[in-house]
XYZ file of C-alpha atoms in Angstrom:
495
model
C 18.842 25.915 -67.492
C 20.592 28.028 -64.843
C 21.344 24.940 -62.779
C 22.888 23.291 -65.854
C 25.411 26.051 -66.400
C 26.046 26.441 -62.665
C 27.022 22.775 -62.291
C 29.118 22.874 -65.486
C 31.015 25.896 -64.148
C 31.431 24.088 -60.812
C 33.029 21.072 -62.541
C 35.374 23.251 -64.609
C 36.421 25.463 -61.674
C 36.952 22.444 -59.423
C 39.173 20.791 -62.035
C 41.227 23.981 -62.479
C 41.648 24.447 -58.725
C 42.658 20.795 -58.345
C 45.245 21.164 -61.098
C 46.717 24.277 -59.461
C 46.855 22.481 -56.109
C 48.584 19.482 -57.667
C 51.212 21.674 -59.362
C 51.833 23.783 -56.245
C 52.033 20.880 -53.824
C 54.259 18.830 -56.090
C 56.652 21.776 -55.943
C 56.436 21.712 -52.130
C 57.082 17.982 -52.046
C 60.251 18.417 -54.090
C 61.547 20.749 -51.389
C 60.442 18.519 -48.514
C 63.342 16.704 -46.819
C 63.267 12.931 -46.899
C 64.005 12.470 -43.199
C 63.991 14.667 -40.184
C 65.509 14.185 -36.746
C 62.730 14.400 -34.215
C 61.913 13.248 -30.711
C 58.498 11.928 -29.775
C 56.164 14.680 -28.650
C 52.909 13.809 -26.987
C 51.264 16.937 -28.337
C 52.375 16.312 -31.930
C 52.246 12.538 -32.176
C 49.136 10.415 -32.034
C 50.200 7.102 -30.515
C 52.444 6.613 -33.527
C 55.559 4.476 -33.312
C 58.875 5.745 -34.658
C 61.836 3.671 -35.793
C 65.173 5.221 -34.845
C 68.733 4.370 -35.671
C 71.622 4.076 -33.213
C 72.116 7.840 -33.240
C 68.509 8.520 -32.342
C 67.676 9.850 -35.821
C 64.198 9.071 -37.039
C 64.410 6.608 -39.928
C 60.710 6.396 -40.685
C 57.242 6.495 -39.238
C 55.807 3.037 -38.621
C 52.439 4.597 -37.735
C 50.856 1.570 -36.086
C 47.175 2.192 -35.472
C 45.227 1.222 -32.374
C 44.106 -1.874 -34.251
C 47.774 -2.772 -34.874
C 48.560 -2.427 -31.190
C 45.483 -4.468 -30.322
C 46.548 -7.224 -32.743
C 47.860 -10.653 -31.930
C 51.494 -9.581 -32.449
C 51.664 -7.135 -29.597
C 48.491 -8.277 -27.826
C 47.831 -5.067 -25.952
C 44.325 -3.830 -25.399
C 43.875 -0.446 -27.094
C 42.331 0.967 -23.954
C 45.679 0.796 -22.139
C 47.076 3.445 -24.456
C 44.958 6.469 -23.594
C 47.674 8.159 -21.514
C 50.935 6.479 -22.420
C 53.952 7.233 -24.537
C 54.884 4.554 -27.064
C 58.323 4.134 -28.657
C 59.985 1.542 -30.792
C 63.682 1.260 -29.924
C 66.263 -0.605 -31.894
C 68.091 -3.275 -29.954
C 71.739 -4.113 -30.478
C 71.647 -7.290 -32.547
C 74.431 -8.492 -34.794
C 72.479 -10.834 -37.080
C 69.032 -9.285 -37.342
C 67.132 -6.048 -36.812
C 65.118 -6.646 -33.667
C 62.741 -4.084 -32.199
C 61.149 -3.789 -28.803
C 57.797 -2.203 -28.053
C 57.795 -0.545 -24.655
C 54.726 1.061 -23.157
C 55.389 3.301 -20.162
C 52.942 5.152 -17.966
C 53.555 8.881 -17.815
C 53.822 9.128 -14.033
C 55.195 5.837 -12.770
C 57.244 4.950 -15.869
C 55.995 1.407 -15.454
C 56.672 -1.001 -18.290
C 53.384 -2.605 -19.294
C 54.724 -4.664 -22.167
C 58.121 -5.459 -23.643
C 58.416 -7.850 -26.544
C 61.026 -8.302 -29.268
C 59.858 -8.791 -32.829
C 61.477 -8.260 -36.199
C 60.912 -5.238 -38.388
C 59.540 -7.567 -41.076
C 56.827 -8.708 -38.667
C 55.930 -5.113 -37.842
C 55.783 -4.080 -41.481
C 53.837 -7.181 -42.481
C 51.165 -6.590 -39.864
C 51.134 -2.845 -40.497
C 50.682 -3.261 -44.237
C 48.005 -5.921 -43.817
C 45.903 -3.846 -41.421
C 46.421 -0.676 -43.434
C 45.339 -2.405 -46.644
C 42.169 -3.763 -45.097
C 41.431 -0.497 -43.292
C 42.027 1.631 -46.384
C 39.593 -0.492 -48.372
C 36.793 -1.029 -45.839
C 33.735 1.091 -45.555
C 33.187 2.493 -42.069
C 32.364 6.202 -42.252
C 31.265 7.000 -38.694
C 33.030 9.435 -36.349
C 35.647 6.930 -35.163
C 36.495 5.778 -38.705
C 36.866 9.332 -40.009
C 39.110 10.330 -37.099
C 41.311 7.277 -37.622
C 41.635 8.255 -41.272
C 42.939 11.768 -40.607
C 45.355 11.066 -37.728
C 48.288 10.235 -40.010
C 47.504 13.269 -42.208
C 47.852 15.569 -39.207
C 51.195 14.023 -38.264
C 52.554 14.369 -41.786
C 51.515 18.021 -41.908
C 53.287 18.693 -38.605
C 56.467 17.056 -39.916
C 56.507 19.064 -43.152
C 58.685 22.189 -42.887
C 56.895 23.823 -45.823
C 53.463 23.877 -44.170
C 52.506 27.347 -42.833
C 52.841 27.698 -39.082
C 49.227 28.793 -38.604
C 48.053 25.430 -39.958
C 50.403 23.592 -37.605
C 49.161 25.655 -34.667
C 45.612 24.606 -35.474
C 46.625 20.937 -35.550
C 48.536 21.308 -32.268
C 45.433 22.832 -30.757
C 43.391 19.794 -31.815
C 46.093 17.515 -30.383
C 45.996 19.376 -27.069
C 42.256 18.708 -26.887
C 42.910 15.053 -27.638
C 45.810 14.329 -25.282
C 45.088 16.733 -22.434
C 41.287 16.611 -22.426
C 40.612 13.278 -24.204
C 38.490 15.020 -26.843
C 39.280 14.387 -30.518
C 37.464 16.549 -33.092
C 37.463 16.509 -36.896
C 35.727 18.147 -39.844
C 35.087 16.803 -43.333
C 33.399 18.214 -46.419
C 32.335 16.362 -49.557
C 31.182 18.030 -52.769
C 29.976 16.151 -55.854
C 28.830 17.093 -59.374
C 27.542 14.875 -62.204
C 26.212 15.192 -65.742
C 24.024 12.594 -67.482
C 24.688 12.866 -71.210
C 21.631 11.010 -72.552
C 18.994 13.061 -70.711
C 21.230 16.174 -70.552
C 20.718 16.434 -66.777
C 23.001 17.922 -64.095
C 23.108 17.258 -60.372
C 25.382 18.424 -57.562
C 25.492 18.911 -53.813
C 27.575 18.864 -50.652
C 27.833 17.261 -47.224
C 29.520 18.737 -44.115
C 30.337 16.653 -41.021
C 31.626 17.903 -37.662
C 32.445 14.877 -35.538
C 34.307 13.911 -32.411
C 34.991 11.359 -29.696
C 35.434 11.939 -25.963
C 37.214 9.199 -23.993
C 35.742 9.334 -20.518
C 37.817 6.355 -19.321
C 40.396 4.118 -21.019
C 37.606 1.642 -21.851
C 34.688 3.954 -22.612
C 33.980 6.752 -25.053
C 31.241 9.022 -26.401
C 30.941 9.820 -30.106
C 28.998 12.455 -32.027
C 28.486 13.713 -35.567
C 26.659 16.880 -36.621
C 25.761 16.910 -40.326
C 24.507 19.436 -42.837
C 23.640 18.826 -46.505
C 22.725 21.022 -49.450
C 22.028 20.982 -53.185
C 23.927 23.198 -55.608
C 21.499 22.497 -58.441
C 17.798 21.797 -58.625
C 17.823 18.149 -57.532
C 18.647 16.113 -54.478
C 20.666 12.946 -55.107
C 17.474 10.840 -55.081
C 15.549 13.257 -57.336
C 18.467 13.356 -59.746
C 18.579 9.558 -59.932
C 14.810 9.386 -60.489
C 15.191 11.970 -63.255
C 17.533 9.712 -65.227
C 15.586 6.569 -64.305
C 18.108 4.798 -62.072
C 16.833 2.263 -59.552
C 19.140 3.652 -56.863
C 21.025 6.957 -56.332
C 24.004 7.408 -58.635
C 25.919 9.854 -56.413
C 26.833 10.407 -52.764
C 23.811 11.636 -50.826
C 22.959 15.341 -50.969
C 19.775 17.320 -50.259
C 18.764 20.553 -48.576
C 18.863 19.712 -44.869
C 19.525 21.946 -41.887
C 22.155 20.704 -39.405
C 21.020 17.555 -37.622
C 22.551 14.927 -35.334
C 23.506 11.780 -37.195
C 25.505 10.146 -34.361
C 25.469 10.376 -30.579
C 26.561 7.179 -28.890
C 28.326 5.582 -25.935
C 30.815 2.723 -26.312
C 32.453 0.390 -23.829
C 35.130 -2.225 -24.576
C 35.383 -5.452 -22.574
C 38.597 -7.029 -23.849
C 37.454 -8.523 -27.195
C 33.835 -7.383 -26.903
C 32.753 -3.926 -28.051
C 29.338 -2.562 -27.035
C 27.952 0.611 -28.613
C 24.483 2.083 -28.186
C 22.721 5.377 -28.786
C 22.155 7.244 -32.042
C 24.212 5.106 -34.448
C 25.597 5.435 -37.962
C 24.024 2.643 -39.995
C 27.259 2.081 -41.948
C 29.481 1.645 -38.880
C 29.437 -2.139 -38.602
C 27.140 -4.020 -40.977
C 28.330 -5.144 -44.434
C 31.664 -3.298 -44.433
C 33.082 -4.699 -47.663
C 35.975 -3.275 -49.678
C 35.405 0.137 -51.306
C 31.884 0.526 -49.881
C 32.068 4.175 -48.841
C 30.540 7.170 -50.638
C 33.112 9.567 -49.138
C 36.213 7.865 -50.554
C 35.305 5.293 -53.181
C 32.479 4.636 -55.665
C 29.789 7.237 -56.293
C 26.981 4.839 -57.253
C 24.927 3.533 -54.339
C 24.936 0.003 -55.715
C 28.610 -0.171 -54.657
C 28.844 2.453 -51.901
C 25.570 1.669 -50.055
C 23.252 -1.287 -49.500
C 20.165 -1.087 -51.761
C 19.815 -4.850 -51.236
C 19.445 -4.312 -47.466
C 16.602 -2.370 -45.832
C 18.951 -0.595 -43.430
C 17.124 2.148 -41.532
C 18.431 5.702 -41.372
C 20.878 6.668 -38.615
C 18.986 6.435 -35.351
C 18.577 4.594 -32.019
C 20.416 1.286 -31.978
C 22.664 -1.226 -30.231
C 25.748 -3.034 -31.563
C 27.612 -5.937 -29.986
C 30.858 -6.950 -31.717
C 33.176 -9.727 -30.596
C 36.484 -9.675 -32.456
C 39.472 -11.985 -32.541
C 42.499 -11.716 -34.873
C 41.092 -14.299 -37.311
C 37.314 -13.841 -37.011
C 34.510 -11.699 -35.622
C 30.796 -11.877 -34.880
C 28.392 -8.984 -34.413
C 24.749 -8.279 -33.696
C 23.011 -5.046 -34.692
C 19.593 -3.849 -33.486
C 17.984 -0.571 -34.568
C 14.762 1.391 -34.905
C 13.388 0.264 -38.278
C 11.205 3.322 -38.992
C 13.484 6.232 -38.044
C 13.420 9.167 -40.491
C 16.368 11.366 -41.401
C 16.517 14.314 -38.987
C 13.561 12.990 -36.950
C 13.155 14.474 -33.472
C 13.691 12.334 -30.376
C 10.170 13.137 -29.163
C 8.609 11.789 -32.334
C 10.750 8.648 -32.124
C 9.549 7.999 -28.581
C 5.871 8.667 -29.356
C 5.397 6.388 -32.384
C 5.194 2.597 -32.485
C 8.544 0.814 -32.459
C 9.584 -1.462 -35.338
C 12.779 -3.510 -35.103
C 15.621 -3.971 -37.562
C 18.093 -6.695 -36.590
C 21.161 -8.217 -38.226
C 23.708 -10.904 -37.414
C 27.083 -11.099 -39.139
C 29.934 -13.582 -38.973
C 33.249 -12.834 -40.662
C 36.689 -14.336 -41.197
C 39.679 -11.965 -41.209
C 42.835 -13.718 -42.449
C 45.887 -11.646 -43.346
C 44.881 -11.338 -46.987
C 41.184 -10.571 -46.847
C 37.743 -10.281 -45.334
C 34.906 -12.791 -45.827
C 31.520 -12.581 -44.144
C 27.845 -13.575 -44.163
C 25.114 -11.193 -42.994
C 21.533 -12.159 -42.164
C 19.032 -9.367 -41.515
C 15.364 -8.891 -40.682
C 13.147 -5.809 -40.629
C 9.631 -5.569 -39.202
C 7.082 -4.651 -41.845
C 5.224 -1.339 -41.645
C 2.079 -3.369 -42.170
C 1.896 -6.102 -39.535
C -0.232 -8.202 -41.882
C 2.541 -8.281 -44.457
C 5.409 -10.747 -44.374
C 8.623 -9.528 -42.797
C 11.365 -8.005 -44.901
C 14.394 -10.293 -44.729
C 17.622 -10.873 -46.583
C 21.120 -12.343 -46.721
C 24.502 -10.981 -47.886
C 27.561 -13.003 -48.909
C 30.743 -10.960 -49.308
C 34.225 -11.966 -50.507
C 37.111 -9.461 -50.225
C 40.677 -10.461 -51.010
C 44.092 -8.776 -51.261
C 46.400 -9.941 -54.032
C 50.163 -9.446 -53.695
C 49.607 -6.493 -51.357
C 48.593 -4.385 -54.377
C 45.213 -5.406 -55.788
C 41.979 -5.621 -53.838
C 39.194 -7.702 -55.345
C 35.661 -7.960 -54.051
C 32.542 -9.916 -54.941
C 29.090 -9.828 -53.381
C 25.808 -11.676 -53.720
C 22.687 -10.581 -51.839
C 18.991 -11.443 -51.816
C 16.003 -9.860 -50.063
C 12.238 -10.197 -49.881
C 11.307 -6.498 -49.819
C 14.412 -4.279 -50.070
C 14.991 -2.076 -53.108
C 16.909 -4.894 -54.802
C 15.534 -8.428 -54.749
C 18.817 -9.796 -56.065
C 22.241 -8.148 -56.184
C 25.497 -9.268 -57.797
C 28.660 -7.154 -57.906
C 32.315 -7.697 -58.699
C 35.232 -5.282 -58.688
C 38.952 -4.697 -58.376
C 41.093 -1.771 -57.263
C 44.716 -0.816 -56.920
C 46.261 1.835 -54.706
C 49.535 3.750 -55.262
C 49.263 3.287 -59.018
C 50.867 6.539 -60.177
C 51.342 8.386 -56.884
C 51.260 7.540 -53.194
C 47.676 7.159 -51.943
C 46.032 7.438 -55.365
C 43.459 4.754 -56.205
C 42.003 3.289 -59.399
C 39.029 0.937 -59.188
C 36.349 -0.529 -61.428
C 33.214 -2.522 -60.588
C 30.225 -4.055 -62.354
C 26.870 -4.695 -60.713
C 23.535 -6.301 -61.530
C 20.325 -5.451 -59.686
C 16.930 -7.123 -59.980
C 14.291 -4.867 -58.356
C 11.643 -6.090 -55.938
C 9.110 -3.791 -57.577
C 7.816 -4.165 -61.122
C 10.811 -2.611 -62.900
C 13.310 -4.092 -65.308
C 16.725 -5.251 -64.103
C 19.527 -2.671 -64.169
C 23.261 -3.147 -64.702
C 25.905 -0.608 -63.701
C 29.596 -0.277 -64.449
C 31.650 2.387 -62.697
C 35.317 3.294 -62.890
C 36.875 5.947 -60.676
C 40.296 7.415 -60.067
C 41.003 9.136 -56.741
C 43.955 11.465 -56.428
C 45.230 12.742 -53.089
C 45.988 16.379 -53.835
C 47.523 16.766 -50.413
C 47.133 15.328 -46.925
C 43.401 15.246 -46.247
C 42.433 16.650 -49.687
C 41.156 14.179 -52.295
C 39.865 14.675 -55.821
C 37.932 11.875 -57.566
C 36.826 11.527 -61.178
C 34.182 8.917 -62.007
C 32.430 7.481 -65.054
C 29.267 5.394 -64.782
C 27.575 3.366 -67.511
C 24.048 2.203 -66.681
C 22.467 -0.369 -68.960
C 18.652 -0.447 -68.941
C 17.933 2.119 -66.191
C 15.057 0.489 -64.316
C 12.728 3.504 -64.279
C 13.457 4.700 -67.808
C 12.864 3.515 -71.363
C 16.373 4.525 -72.380
C 18.910 1.819 -73.157
C 21.870 3.635 -71.597
C 22.647 6.342 -69.084
C 26.207 7.705 -69.066
C 27.365 9.789 -66.105
C 30.746 11.494 -65.787
C 31.234 13.029 -62.338
C 33.686 14.553 -59.890
C 33.969 14.549 -56.115
C 36.115 16.714 -53.830
C 36.672 15.763 -50.197
C 38.538 17.653 -47.491
C 39.034 16.163 -44.005
C 41.164 17.443 -41.123
């Protein structure tokens, strides 16, 4: 009973705080100037590209990511940019707005690349990559850092942000550009109420992550994680309580800090090699809106219950990527347990999880096939295998649609079908509304379960997001109830 009222108070207080933040920061935004004259500063900027007019006044931040720079338009390997200043300078052209990308080394001022291309080409590529990136699911250290880079720049450029916050960001930028160490922190809190069974669940997740670039081509990544429950249930226990086949909320449980990532990566032109303690969601099955930090709460959309992916642990990834397609191979320890010690991993028998994926990446979408195999715990039993077919498409640069079909021999779901659509910038910049429906046929002797979820994510301010969600579960697999209805909220802060 105490947990019930605690979670209810948490939801109410969170909503009130979010409302106050929205009102306060809208007031700040009204005072924020539209443009600001500024020169490129290596400590402030983060390999961003600025468009300037003939007077040198900044007209807007193009904010091309490393993936943009590594694209077919500019065709520069991202590893060349670890210690360079990048500027976009307007050329004198009477009939068209042409821009030149010039990369110069700090010491020798040597031009590595100089190519003219129109602003329309820049914006087209930028918007395409940003749309795909904003919708895809990677949540490892590198993906989270890429997500917060632009937030840090926008905070630095806002005159209304307190100086002590800017000093903290400048300190992080000094670590990044002077010592090649980029560090970030993110926190996720979630609370849900199931109306049919009158059950509450809530918890939090804290990540401290970073990347150290030892050379232009190589890097080390890490992530230290801590989780806790605010009520009486972990996310899995809460889902079992209401009879759901899979968790209905982002993962939470009482866990002391543990290492969830510690890896080394090297890039050979178009080939990326990463090995060590890997995040299982870094590469495989990265469809649109498949991320429990930013998108759907239900695991049927934000995780892979149709795939027997092991927990984060020892693994190797090989990814070969071209502008229009990619292939990857993933190998991992099949039996690793969450928070398991390295000594225990070494001492026990090794079981292999392996996956192969081939994907097409045209300008308007992402389409891939994944085949996976996991050694059985019982060598006498047939192997656990499966296949995933994923279709992700961008319509008119506004709507993102996704569809997925998956089958397996021994994963949680024997058969999976899901379909959804989302739109960003609906009412406010960076807000997101999305809805999805999913069908799951269990491998065990349970009835099939169908789930519909709709969520709305509001960016309260740079790096601060508030999400409201409603789930409708028809025929919960482990319950005799016809329906389970779950309103929920999620708060995420990343900087």
